[in-house]
Every structure is written in C-alpha cells, then in structure tokens.
CSV table of C-alpha atoms in Angstrom, one decimal:
chain,number,residue,atom,x,y,z
L,10,MET,CA,-6.3,-5.2,5.2
L,11,LEU,CA,-9.4,-7.4,4.5
L,12,SER,CA,-8.2,-9.6,7.4
L,13,ASN,CA,-11.7,-10.8,8.2
L,14,LEU,CA,-12.5,-11.8,4.6
L,15,SER,CA,-9.1,-13.5,4.4
L,16,LYS,CA,-9.7,-15.5,7.6
L,17,GLY,CA,-13.1,-16.5,6.4
L,18,LEU,CA,-11.9,-17.8,3.0
L,19,THR,CA,-8.8,-19.6,4.4
L,20,ALA,CA,-10.9,-21.3,7.1
L,21,VAL,CA,-13.4,-22.6,4.5
L,22,LEU,CA,-10.6,-23.9,2.2
L,23,SER,CA,-8.8,-25.5,5.1
L,24,LYS,CA,-12.0,-27.5,5.9
L,25,PHE,CA,-12.2,-28.5,2.3
L,26,SER,CA,-8.8,-30.1,2.5
L,27,LEU,CA,-10.2,-32.8,4.7
L,28,LYS,CA,-12.5,-33.9,1.9
L,29,GLN,CA,-11.4,-36.9,-0.1
L,30,LYS,CA,-13.5,-36.4,-3.2
L,31,LEU,CA,-14.3,-33.4,-5.4
L,32,ASN,CA,-18.1,-33.8,-5.8
L,33,GLU,CA,-21.2,-31.7,-6.0
L,34,GLU,CA,-22.0,-32.2,-2.3
L,35,ASN,CA,-18.8,-31.0,-0.7
L,36,ILE,CA,-18.4,-28.2,-3.3
L,37,GLU,CA,-21.8,-26.9,-2.4
L,38,LEU,CA,-20.9,-27.1,1.3
L,39,ALA,CA,-17.8,-25.0,0.7
L,40,LEU,CA,-19.6,-22.5,-1.5
L,41,ARG,CA,-22.2,-21.9,1.2
L,42,GLU,CA,-19.5,-21.0,3.7
L,43,ILE,CA,-17.7,-18.9,1.2
L,44,ARG,CA,-21.0,-17.1,0.5
L,45,MET,CA,-21.3,-16.2,4.2
L,46,ALA,CA,-17.7,-14.9,4.3
L,47,LEU,CA,-18.3,-12.7,1.3
L,48,ILE,CA,-21.6,-11.4,2.8
L,49,ASP,CA,-19.8,-10.6,6.0
L,50,ALA,CA,-17.2,-8.6,4.0
L,51,ASP,CA,-20.1,-6.5,2.5
L,52,VAL,CA,-19.7,-7.8,-1.0
L,53,SER,CA,-22.8,-7.2,-3.2
L,54,LEU,CA,-25.2,-10.1,-3.3
L,55,PHE,CA,-25.4,-9.8,-7.1
L,56,VAL,CA,-21.6,-10.1,-7.3
L,57,ILE,CA,-21.6,-13.1,-4.9
L,58,LYS,CA,-24.2,-14.9,-6.9
L,59,ASN,CA,-22.4,-14.5,-10.2
L,60,PHE,CA,-19.0,-15.3,-8.8
L,61,LEU,CA,-20.0,-18.5,-7.0
L,62,ALA,CA,-21.9,-19.7,-10.1
L,63,GLU,CA,-18.6,-19.4,-12.0
L,64,VAL,CA,-16.6,-21.2,-9.3
L,65,ARG,CA,-19.3,-24.0,-9.1
L,66,GLU,CA,-19.2,-24.5,-12.9
L,67,LYS,CA,-15.4,-24.6,-13.1
L,68,ALA,CA,-14.9,-26.8,-10.0
L,69,LEU,CA,-17.5,-29.5,-11.0
L,70,GLY,CA,-15.8,-30.0,-14.4
L,71,LYS,CA,-12.3,-30.4,-12.9
L,72,GLU,CA,-10.5,-33.7,-13.0
L,73,VAL,CA,-8.3,-34.6,-10.0
L,74,PHE,CA,-5.0,-35.9,-11.6
L,75,LYS,CA,-2.7,-38.3,-9.9
L,76,GLY,CA,-0.5,-36.6,-7.3
L,77,LEU,CA,-3.1,-33.9,-6.6
L,78,THR,CA,-5.8,-33.8,-3.9
L,79,PRO,CA,-9.4,-32.5,-4.3
L,80,SER,CA,-8.4,-29.6,-2.1
L,81,ASN,CA,-5.5,-28.6,-4.4
L,82,VAL,CA,-7.8,-28.6,-7.4
L,83,PHE,CA,-10.6,-26.7,-5.7
L,84,PHE,CA,-8.2,-24.2,-4.2
L,85,LYS,CA,-6.6,-23.5,-7.5
L,86,THR,CA,-10.0,-23.1,-9.2
L,87,PHE,CA,-11.3,-20.7,-6.5
L,88,ARG,CA,-8.1,-18.7,-6.5
L,89,ASP,CA,-8.1,-18.2,-10.3
L,90,GLU,CA,-11.8,-17.2,-10.3
L,91,LEU,CA,-11.2,-14.7,-7.4
L,92,ALA,CA,-8.2,-13.2,-9.4
L,93,LEU,CA,-10.4,-13.0,-12.5
L,94,LEU,CA,-13.1,-11.2,-10.5
L,95,LEU,CA,-10.4,-8.7,-9.4
L,96,GLY,CA,-9.4,-8.1,-13.0
L,97,TRP,CA,-6.7,-10.7,-13.7
L,98,ASN,CA,-5.9,-11.2,-17.4
L,99,GLY,CA,-5.3,-14.9,-17.1
L,100,GLU,CA,-1.5,-14.7,-17.6
L,101,SER,CA,0.8,-16.3,-15.0
L,102,SER,CA,3.4,-13.5,-15.4
L,103,GLU,CA,0.9,-10.7,-14.8
L,104,LYS,CA,2.3,-7.5,-13.4
L,105,PRO,CA,0.4,-4.8,-11.4
L,106,TYR,CA,-1.9,-2.5,-13.4
L,107,SER,CA,0.2,-0.4,-15.7
L,108,PHE,CA,-0.8,3.2,-15.3
L,109,GLN,CA,-0.6,4.5,-18.8
L,110,LEU,CA,0.4,8.2,-19.2
L,111,PRO,CA,0.4,9.0,-22.9
L,112,LEU,CA,1.6,12.5,-23.8
L,113,ASN,CA,-1.2,14.7,-25.1
L,114,GLU,CA,0.1,16.1,-28.4
L,115,ALA,CA,-1.8,19.4,-28.1
L,116,THR,CA,-0.4,20.3,-24.7
L,117,SER,CA,2.7,18.0,-24.4
L,118,SER,CA,1.3,17.0,-21.0
L,119,THR,CA,-1.0,14.4,-19.5
L,120,VAL,CA,-4.0,15.5,-17.5
L,121,ILE,CA,-5.4,13.4,-14.7
L,122,MET,CA,-8.5,14.3,-12.8
L,123,LEU,CA,-9.5,12.7,-9.4
L,124,CYS,CA,-13.1,12.8,-8.2
L,125,GLY,CA,-15.0,11.3,-5.2
L,126,LEU,CA,-17.0,12.0,-2.1
L,127,GLN,CA,-15.7,14.4,0.6
L,128,GLY,CA,-13.8,12.4,3.1
L,129,SER,CA,-12.8,9.6,0.7
L,130,GLY,CA,-9.1,10.6,0.9
L,131,LYS,CA,-9.1,12.2,-2.5
L,132,THR,CA,-6.7,15.1,-1.8
L,133,THR,CA,-4.2,13.0,0.1
L,134,THR,CA,-4.4,10.4,-2.7
L,135,ILE,CA,-3.3,13.1,-5.3
L,136,GLY,CA,-0.2,13.7,-3.2
L,137,LYS,CA,0.5,10.0,-3.1
L,138,LEU,CA,0.0,9.7,-6.8
L,139,ALA,CA,2.3,12.6,-7.5
L,140,LEU,CA,5.0,11.0,-5.4
L,141,TYR,CA,4.5,7.6,-7.2
L,142,LEU,CA,4.7,9.2,-10.7
L,143,LYS,CA,7.4,11.8,-10.2
L,144,GLU,CA,10.2,9.5,-11.2
L,145,LYS,CA,8.7,9.3,-14.7
L,146,ARG,CA,7.0,12.7,-15.0
L,147,ASP,CA,7.2,16.2,-13.6
L,148,PRO,CA,3.8,16.7,-11.9
L,149,LEU,CA,1.9,19.9,-11.3
L,150,LEU,CA,-0.8,19.8,-8.6
L,151,VAL,CA,-3.9,21.9,-9.1
L,152,SER,CA,-6.8,22.4,-6.7
L,153,LEU,CA,-10.3,22.8,-8.3
L,154,ASP,CA,-12.0,22.7,-4.9
L,155,ILE,CA,-13.3,26.2,-4.4
L,156,HIS,CA,-15.8,25.2,-1.8
L,157,ARG,CA,-13.9,23.5,1.1
L,158,PRO,CA,-12.0,25.9,3.3
L,159,ALA,CA,-8.2,25.4,3.2
L,160,ALA,CA,-8.5,22.7,0.4
L,161,ALA,CA,-5.9,24.5,-1.7
L,162,GLU,CA,-3.6,24.9,1.3
L,163,GLN,CA,-3.8,21.2,2.1
L,164,LEU,CA,-2.9,20.3,-1.5
L,165,GLN,CA,0.0,22.8,-1.4
L,166,ARG,CA,1.4,21.2,1.7
L,167,LEU,CA,1.1,17.7,0.1
L,168,ALA,CA,2.9,19.0,-3.0
L,169,GLN,CA,5.8,20.3,-0.8
L,170,GLN,CA,6.0,16.9,1.1
L,171,ALA,CA,6.0,15.0,-2.2
L,172,GLY,CA,8.6,17.4,-3.7
L,173,VAL,CA,6.5,18.4,-6.7
L,174,ALA,CA,5.1,21.7,-8.1
L,175,TYR,CA,1.9,23.3,-7.0
L,176,PHE,CA,-0.1,25.8,-9.1
L,177,GLU,CA,-1.0,28.9,-7.0
L,178,GLN,CA,-4.4,30.3,-8.1
L,179,GLU,CA,-4.2,33.5,-6.0
L,180,GLY,CA,-7.9,33.7,-5.0
L,181,GLU,CA,-9.3,32.8,-8.4
L,182,ARG,CA,-12.7,31.0,-8.0
L,183,ARG,CA,-13.7,30.6,-11.7
L,184,LEU,CA,-13.0,26.9,-12.4
L,185,LYS,CA,-12.5,27.3,-16.2
L,186,LYS,CA,-10.1,30.2,-15.6
L,187,ILE,CA,-8.1,28.0,-13.1
L,188,ILE,CA,-7.9,25.1,-15.6
L,189,LYS,CA,-6.9,27.4,-18.4
L,190,ASN,CA,-4.2,29.2,-16.4
L,191,ALA,CA,-2.9,25.9,-15.0
L,192,LYS,CA,-2.4,24.4,-18.4
L,193,LYS,CA,-0.6,27.6,-19.6
L,194,TYR,CA,1.6,27.4,-16.5
L,195,ALA,CA,2.4,23.7,-17.0
L,196,LYS,CA,3.4,24.4,-20.6
L,197,LYS,CA,5.6,27.4,-19.7
L,198,HIS,CA,7.4,25.5,-16.9
L,199,SER,CA,7.6,22.1,-18.8
L,200,HIS,CA,5.4,20.1,-16.4
L,201,ASN,CA,4.3,17.1,-18.4
L,202,LEU,CA,1.7,15.9,-15.9
L,203,ILE,CA,-1.2,17.9,-14.4
L,204,LEU,CA,-3.1,16.4,-11.5
L,205,PHE,CA,-6.5,18.1,-10.9
L,206,ASP,CA,-8.1,17.7,-7.5
L,207,THR,CA,-11.9,18.2,-7.7
L,208,ALA,CA,-14.3,19.2,-4.9
L,209,GLY,CA,-16.1,16.5,-3.0
L,210,ARG,CA,-19.5,16.6,-1.2
L,211,THR,CA,-20.9,14.8,1.7
L,212,GLN,CA,-23.6,13.5,-0.6
L,213,LEU,CA,-24.2,13.1,-4.3
L,214,ASP,CA,-26.2,16.3,-5.1
L,215,THR,CA,-27.1,17.7,-8.5
L,216,ASP,CA,-24.8,20.8,-8.1
L,217,MET,CA,-21.8,18.5,-7.5
L,218,LEU,CA,-22.5,16.3,-10.5
L,219,ASP,CA,-23.1,19.4,-12.8
L,220,GLU,CA,-19.8,20.9,-11.6
L,221,LEU,CA,-18.0,17.7,-12.3
L,222,GLN,CA,-19.4,17.5,-15.8
L,223,THR,CA,-18.4,21.1,-16.5
L,224,ILE,CA,-14.8,20.5,-15.2
L,225,GLY,CA,-14.5,17.3,-17.2
L,226,ASP,CA,-15.7,18.8,-20.5
L,227,PHE,CA,-13.3,21.8,-20.1
L,228,ALA,CA,-10.3,20.1,-18.7
L,229,LYS,CA,-10.5,17.1,-21.1
L,230,PRO,CA,-8.5,14.7,-18.8
L,231,ASP,CA,-6.6,11.8,-20.3
L,232,ALA,CA,-7.5,9.8,-17.2
L,233,ASN,CA,-10.5,10.4,-14.9
L,234,ILE,CA,-10.0,8.4,-11.7
L,235,LEU,CA,-12.7,7.7,-9.0
L,236,VAL,CA,-11.4,7.6,-5.5
L,237,CYS,CA,-13.5,5.2,-3.3
L,238,ASP,CA,-13.6,5.0,0.4
L,239,SER,CA,-13.3,1.2,1.2
L,240,MET,CA,-15.1,1.8,4.6
L,241,LEU,CA,-18.4,2.9,3.0
L,242,GLY,CA,-19.5,-0.6,2.0
L,243,GLN,CA,-22.5,-0.8,-0.3
L,244,GLU,CA,-22.8,3.0,-0.3
L,245,ALA,CA,-19.5,3.2,-2.1
L,246,LEU,CA,-21.0,1.0,-4.9
L,247,ARG,CA,-24.0,3.3,-5.3
L,248,THR,CA,-21.7,6.3,-5.3
L,249,ALA,CA,-19.4,4.8,-7.9
L,250,GLU,CA,-22.3,4.0,-10.2
L,251,THR,CA,-23.7,7.5,-10.0
L,252,PHE,CA,-20.3,9.1,-10.7
L,253,HIS,CA,-19.7,6.8,-13.6
L,254,LYS,CA,-23.0,7.6,-15.2
L,255,THR,CA,-22.5,11.4,-14.8
L,256,TYR,CA,-18.9,11.5,-16.1
L,257,PRO,CA,-17.4,8.2,-17.1
L,258,VAL,CA,-14.2,7.3,-15.1
L,259,ASN,CA,-11.3,5.3,-16.5
L,260,SER,CA,-10.0,3.6,-13.3
L,261,LEU,CA,-10.4,3.3,-9.6
L,262,ILE,CA,-8.4,3.9,-6.5
L,263,PHE,CA,-9.5,2.5,-3.1
L,264,THR,CA,-8.4,4.2,0.1
L,265,LYS,CA,-8.2,3.3,3.8
L,266,PHE,CA,-7.3,-0.3,3.3
L,267,ASP,CA,-5.2,0.0,6.5
L,268,SER,CA,-8.3,0.6,8.6
L,269,ASP,CA,-10.7,-1.8,10.2
L,270,THR,CA,-12.7,-2.4,7.1
L,271,ARG,CA,-14.5,-5.4,5.6
L,272,GLY,CA,-13.4,-4.1,2.2
L,273,GLY,CA,-15.7,-6.2,0.0
L,274,VAL,CA,-16.6,-3.0,-1.8
L,275,LEU,CA,-13.5,-3.5,-4.0
L,276,LEU,CA,-14.9,-6.8,-5.3
L,277,SER,CA,-18.3,-5.2,-5.9
L,278,VAL,CA,-17.3,-2.0,-7.6
L,279,LYS,CA,-14.7,-3.7,-9.7
L,280,HIS,CA,-17.2,-6.3,-11.0
L,281,VAL,CA,-20.2,-3.9,-11.5
L,282,LEU,CA,-18.3,-1.1,-13.3
L,283,SER,CA,-15.8,-3.4,-15.1
L,284,LEU,CA,-13.0,-0.8,-14.6
L,285,PRO,CA,-9.4,-1.5,-13.6
L,286,VAL,CA,-8.3,-0.9,-10.0
L,287,ALA,CA,-5.2,1.2,-10.4
L,288,PHE,CA,-4.0,1.6,-6.8
L,289,ILE,CA,-5.0,1.0,-3.2
L,290,GLY,CA,-4.1,3.3,-0.4
L,291,SER,CA,-2.8,1.3,2.6
L,292,GLY,CA,-1.7,4.0,5.1
L,293,GLU,CA,-1.4,7.7,6.0
L,294,LYS,CA,2.1,8.3,4.6
L,295,LEU,CA,2.6,9.5,1.0
L,296,GLU,CA,4.5,6.3,0.3
L,297,ASP,CA,1.5,4.2,1.2
L,298,LEU,CA,0.1,3.7,-2.3
L,299,GLU,CA,0.3,0.3,-4.0
L,300,ALA,CA,-0.1,-0.5,-7.7
L,301,PHE,CA,-2.9,-3.1,-7.7
L,302,SER,CA,-2.3,-6.6,-9.0
L,303,PRO,CA,-5.4,-8.9,-9.1
L,304,ILE,CA,-3.4,-12.2,-8.9
L,305,ARG,CA,-1.2,-10.9,-6.1
L,306,TYR,CA,-4.1,-9.6,-4.2
L,307,ALA,CA,-6.1,-12.8,-4.6
L,308,ASP,CA,-3.0,-14.6,-3.1
L,309,ARG,CA,-3.0,-12.2,-0.2
L,310,LEU,CA,-6.7,-12.8,0.5
L,311,LEU,CA,-6.1,-16.5,0.6
L,312,GLY,CA,-3.2,-16.3,3.0
L,313,MET,CA,-0.5,-17.1,0.4
L,314,GLY,CA,1.3,-13.8,1.0
L,315,ASP,CA,2.8,-11.5,-1.6
L,316,VAL,CA,6.6,-11.9,-1.6
L,317,ILE,CA,7.0,-9.9,-4.9
L,318,SER,CA,5.3,-6.8,-3.4
L,319,LEU,CA,7.5,-7.2,-0.3
L,320,VAL,CA,10.6,-7.2,-2.5
L,321,GLU,CA,9.3,-4.1,-4.3
L,322,LYS,CA,8.8,-2.4,-1.0
L,323,VAL,CA,12.3,-3.1,0.1
L,324,GLU,CA,13.7,-1.8,-3.3
L,325,GLN,CA,11.6,1.4,-3.0
L,326,SER,CA,12.4,2.0,0.7
L,327,PHE,CA,16.2,1.2,0.9
L,328,ASP,CA,18.7,3.7,-0.5
L,329,LYS,CA,21.2,1.7,-2.6
L,330,LYS,CA,24.1,4.1,-1.9
L,331,LYS,CA,23.4,4.0,1.9
L,332,THR,CA,23.2,0.2,1.8
L,333,GLU,CA,26.5,-0.1,0.0
L,334,LYS,CA,28.1,2.3,2.4
L,335,LEU,CA,26.7,0.4,5.3
L,336,ALA,CA,28.1,-2.9,3.9
L,337,LYS,CA,31.6,-1.5,3.9
L,338,LYS,CA,31.3,-0.2,7.5
L,339,ILE,CA,30.0,-3.6,8.6
L,340,ALA,CA,33.0,-5.3,6.9
L,341,LYS,CA,35.3,-3.0,8.9
L,342,ASN,CA,33.3,-3.5,12.1
L,343,GLU,CA,32.5,0.2,12.2
L,344,PHE,CA,28.7,-0.1,12.5
L,345,ASP,CA,27.5,2.7,14.8
L,346,LEU,CA,24.3,4.1,16.2
L,347,GLN,CA,23.9,6.5,13.3
L,348,ASP,CA,23.9,3.5,10.9
L,349,PHE,CA,21.4,1.8,13.2
L,350,LEU,CA,19.2,4.9,13.0
L,351,THR,CA,19.4,4.9,9.2
L,352,GLN,CA,18.3,1.3,9.1
L,353,ILE,CA,15.3,2.0,11.4
L,354,GLU,CA,14.3,4.9,9.2
L,355,GLN,CA,14.5,2.9,6.0
L,356,ILE,CA,12.5,0.0,7.5
L,357,SER,CA,9.9,2.5,8.7
L,358,LYS,CA,9.4,3.7,5.1
L,359,MET,CA,8.0,0.3,4.2
L,360,GLY,CA,5.0,0.9,6.5
L,361,PRO,CA,3.7,-0.7,9.7
L,362,LEU,CA,5.5,-3.8,10.6
L,363,LYS,CA,2.3,-5.9,10.7
L,364,SER,CA,1.4,-4.9,7.1
L,365,VAL,CA,4.9,-5.6,5.9
L,366,LEU,CA,5.0,-9.1,7.5
L,367,SER,CA,1.5,-9.9,6.2
L,368,LEU,CA,3.1,-10.1,2.7
L,369,LEU,CA,4.8,-13.3,3.8
L,370,PRO,CA,2.9,-16.6,3.1
L,371,GLY,CA,1.0,-18.0,6.1
L,372,MET,CA,1.5,-15.0,8.4
L,373,GLY,CA,-2.2,-13.9,8.7
L,374,GLU,CA,-3.3,-15.6,12.0
L,375,LYS,CA,0.2,-15.6,13.4
L,376,LEU,CA,0.4,-11.8,13.2
L,377,ASP,CA,-3.0,-11.4,15.0
L,378,ALA,CA,-1.7,-13.6,17.8
L,379,ALA,CA,1.7,-11.8,17.9
L,380,ASN,CA,0.1,-8.4,18.5
L,381,LEU,CA,3.0,-6.6,16.8
L,382,ASP,CA,3.7,-3.0,17.9
L,383,ASP,CA,5.8,-0.4,16.0
L,384,ARG,CA,6.4,1.7,19.1
L,385,PRO,CA,9.7,0.1,20.1
L,386,MET,CA,11.2,1.3,16.8
L,387,LEU,CA,9.8,4.8,17.5
L,388,VAL,CA,11.4,4.8,20.9
L,389,MET,CA,14.8,3.7,19.6
L,390,LYS,CA,14.6,6.4,16.9
L,391,SER,CA,13.7,9.2,19.4
L,392,LEU,CA,16.6,8.1,21.7
L,393,ILE,CA,19.2,8.1,18.9
L,394,GLN,CA,18.0,11.4,17.6
L,395,SER,CA,18.5,13.0,21.0
L,396,MET,CA,22.2,12.0,21.0
L,397,THR,CA,25.1,14.1,19.8
L,398,GLU,CA,26.9,13.2,16.6
L,399,LYS,CA,29.9,12.1,18.6
L,400,GLU,CA,27.7,9.8,20.9
L,401,ARG,CA,26.2,8.1,17.8
L,402,GLU,CA,29.7,7.5,16.4
L,403,LYS,CA,31.1,6.3,19.7
L,404,PRO,CA,28.4,4.4,21.7
L,405,PHE,CA,30.9,3.6,24.5
L,406,LEU,CA,30.5,7.3,25.6
L,407,LEU,CA,27.0,6.4,26.8
L,408,ASN,CA,28.4,4.5,29.8
L,409,ASN,CA,28.2,8.0,31.4
L,410,ASN,CA,25.0,8.5,33.5
L,411,ARG,CA,24.9,12.2,33.0
L,412,ARG,CA,24.8,11.7,29.2
L,413,LYS,CA,22.0,9.1,29.7
L,414,LYS,CA,19.9,11.5,31.8
L,415,ARG,CA,20.3,14.3,29.2
L,416,ILE,CA,19.2,12.0,26.3
L,417,ALA,CA,16.3,10.7,28.4
L,418,ARG,CA,15.1,14.3,29.0
L,419,GLY,CA,15.5,15.2,25.3
L,420,SER,CA,13.6,12.2,24.0
L,421,GLY,CA,10.9,12.1,26.7
L,422,ARG,CA,12.0,8.5,27.6
L,423,ASN,CA,13.9,7.0,30.6
L,424,ILE,CA,17.3,5.5,31.3
L,425,PRO,CA,16.0,1.8,31.2
L,426,ASP,CA,14.9,2.6,27.6
L,427,ILE,CA,18.5,3.7,26.8
L,428,ASN,CA,20.0,0.6,28.3
L,429,LYS,CA,17.6,-1.6,26.3
L,430,LEU,CA,18.6,0.2,23.1
L,431,LEU,CA,22.3,-0.2,23.8
L,432,LYS,CA,21.8,-3.9,24.6
L,433,GLN,CA,19.9,-4.4,21.3
L,434,PHE,CA,22.6,-2.5,19.4
L,435,SER,CA,25.4,-4.5,20.9
L,436,LEU,CA,23.6,-7.8,20.0
L,437,ILE,CA,23.0,-6.7,16.4
L,438,LYS,CA,26.7,-5.6,16.1
L,439,SER,CA,27.8,-8.9,17.5
L,440,MET,CA,25.7,-10.8,15.1
L,441,MET,CA,27.1,-8.8,12.2
L,442,LYS,CA,30.6,-9.5,13.3
L,443,LYS,CA,29.9,-13.2,13.6
L,444,ALA,CA,28.3,-13.2,10.2
L,445,LYS,CA,31.6,-12.3,8.6
L,446,ASP,CA,33.1,-15.6,9.8
L,447,PRO,CA,31.4,-18.6,8.1
L,448,LYS,CA,32.0,-21.0,11.0
L,449,LYS,CA,30.8,-18.5,13.6
L,450,ALA,CA,27.8,-17.6,11.4
L,451,GLN,CA,26.7,-21.2,11.2
L,452,LYS,CA,27.1,-21.6,14.9
L,453,MET,CA,25.1,-18.5,15.5
L,454,PHE,CA,22.3,-19.8,13.2
L,455,SER,CA,22.3,-23.1,15.0
L,456,SER,CA,21.9,-21.4,18.4
L,457,MET,CA,18.9,-19.6,17.0
L,458,GLY,CA,17.3,-22.8,15.8
L,459,ILE,CA,18.0,-22.2,12.1
L,460,ASP,CA,19.3,-25.0,9.9
L,461,LYS,CA,22.9,-24.2,9.0
L,462,ASN,CA,22.3,-25.9,5.6
L,463,ALA,CA,19.8,-23.2,4.7
L,464,PHE,CA,22.7,-20.8,4.6
L,465,PRO,CA,25.5,-22.4,2.7
L,466,LEU,CA,28.6,-20.4,3.5
C-alpha cells in the first residue's frame, strides 16, 4: 500500500538525519528529493507545490531545542504537514473519520448513495460498507444500476455474504419507482439505513451525469459518497472534480490500495476537493475496509507503522468467546488441531500477513526482503479441514499412513505437507505448555534470543 511513496519519503528523511544543522540549504535539498518521490507517486504538481511551500515555511522557522537533532525537528514538521494535507484536525488524540449517520426524521432512516466510474469497485464497496455499519444499523442494499448486466445479482450476493437485507426490484427499470418502493420497503421492515448503488460508466458522459443528478434529486441522500479507483492516477482527480461539480459529494472512499499502485491520487483528490476521506479499501474480502485516519496514515507512509489499527484489526477479527474457550483448553493442555484451525481462520480475517505486519513500526523494507507468503496457512487450513472430527481432537491418530493418504487426497496436498503441519502443531503446543511454567517460559524465550526481562513472569 503506497510502498513506493513510503520508501521514497523514508529514504529522504534518513539522509536528512545526517545533517547537523537545520538551514535553508539542506531543507531545499530534502524538499527536492521529496518532490521527486511525490511526482513518482502521481501526486498532482499543483498539490506538491502548495504542500512543499507549507513544509518549507514551517521548517525554516523551527528552533532546534537542546536534546533534539535537526532531523527530529524536520521529521516532525514534515509528518504534521503531511497529516494536515490528508485531513488531520491538529489534535494528538485524533480518531479515524467518524462516519455520521443521522436519522432522517421524515423516513426514520439514513440514505447513502455511492457513485463512481465503472470498475472502481463501487458495488463491492457497498457490501463492505454494509458489513462495517451493520453493528450500528440495519442496512438495506438497493441497486440502481439498470444498465450493467447482472449488477443487481452481484449486489444481492454481496448482501447475502454481509448478512444484510437486499431489496428485490423484480424487473423494474424506472429509477424513481425503485427508489420510492425501496424507501417504503425499508420503512415497513424497519431498516434504518438504505445504501443505493448507482450505475457507473467507462467514461464520464452526459447521460451518466444527468442520471446521477436525477437520482440524487429524487433519493435525497444524507450522504453522497464518491468511490475512487486509486490505480487511475491523475485521471481519478479529473473524474472526482467532474462528479463533484455535477452532484456534490460529502466524502470519499479509495479502493484497490492493496494493488501495485502509486496511490498519490489520494493526496491530490483530498487536497483539491477538500472532502474527508471516509474509508480505504485494502483487499478483496468484505472485511477489507478501513476507517481512514490522516495522522495514522501519515505515520504509515513514513514507516512509523500503525499499532492502533493493528490492535483494532485483532479486536475485530478475534471472537472473544472463542478466545476465552481456547485459553481454558490451553490451561488444561487440551489444545488440538480444531483449535489450531480456529486460530488460523481468525488470523486470516485480519488480511494478508504482509499488510498486517506492515502496521508495525519499521517493517516496510524488512517485509519486502522477507517475501512473505500466505500460502502455508492455506495449506494447513486445507489439511485440517480434510480430517475427521475425531482426528482433529486426537492428532496421535495421524501416525497412521492410511489416514495420511486419505487426507492428502482430500486436500490436494501430499504426506510431507501433513508431516510438516503435525511438526508445527507439536512445536506450538509445546511452547504453550512451557508458557504455563514461568521458569520454563523464561528459558524458552532465552533460547529464542528474547530478553527474559521483557516478559516479567
């Protein structure tokens, strides 16, 4: 996610740390290299010019207090300006963008409309948004895309996956009629959130914009969100400006941040339209939608990680009841392969291993060198799923070659894969057993090169 921009910025700032003084000469040198990193990330030249002018003005006026280095001061100045560009409110305790959903008194429900170009990930994003908001509201998904074949069917499948309601329009192609009937249905069935998916086009044509204006005027959304494809570069900025002029949007969602994208469009669109970025899509799963926080994202870009977001991912992905049940089994030394599978599934919910570890400070370049792969977890999952319930509960039964051959056939794997799984399972179970004994745990940590004082037991 924006890895090239992150590498460019951290490289420049690390060079700056070698400077002994904070003066105009070395500030200009750093800004020139930062400018190249931003251009390479496809940030608008207009945005770059304004942004660097602010950094220059603030950095030149900074005093280097005793105990600080010039690099400390410049880094803090740059980081704060980057966060402000992304929409930071200047408060140290800032939280991610709060997606306000006021109840509309006339209908007792909130109406949200998503718009964007075809292929921007708009329909998938509606499913993600419904899943994200369903803890607070009872969403109803409605397709207003009467042009793309199977658009309604795609949204219906997403509604099923997210576990939310879908409005069946039964062949109706009159947009105003669909909107009217959907609102009646929502009121009758007590759905207090309606999510309208509008049609996209491969280009911004007059018909599309006219239709969007008609829908907006009739649906009267409480929130009108523009979905931007982060891979489009400067084209996304032009698209966003045109959309906003036709039917003003309230906030932005950027998709495909997990792809190989330069991603500078987020900086450009955010600055030019002066709109809050509500969410970013960071993967294909419905869970891969993150509430956007400018200060956290600036820290991520500068290689400082985002531990708070990592903690939130853990809290969202791990089932509290299952975790408590597992703790009791570990205490009784009853950890089995079914428990192991549960842990693999919960970890998988957090997203690709590389993107999860990227939230830890200083992991950027290390992760690139490590070439992390999620496939081993998938292999272990498929093997355990091919076992019987009894085999999962009593792993010693798998010493039988006939059982191993059956599991290998059922999972499409081989016997060496099963042996590797059993070896890893035994190692983890052994570590858990040792962790119960303070002295054994400290000895185990020492053997792994971990300072025992880091874990006072």
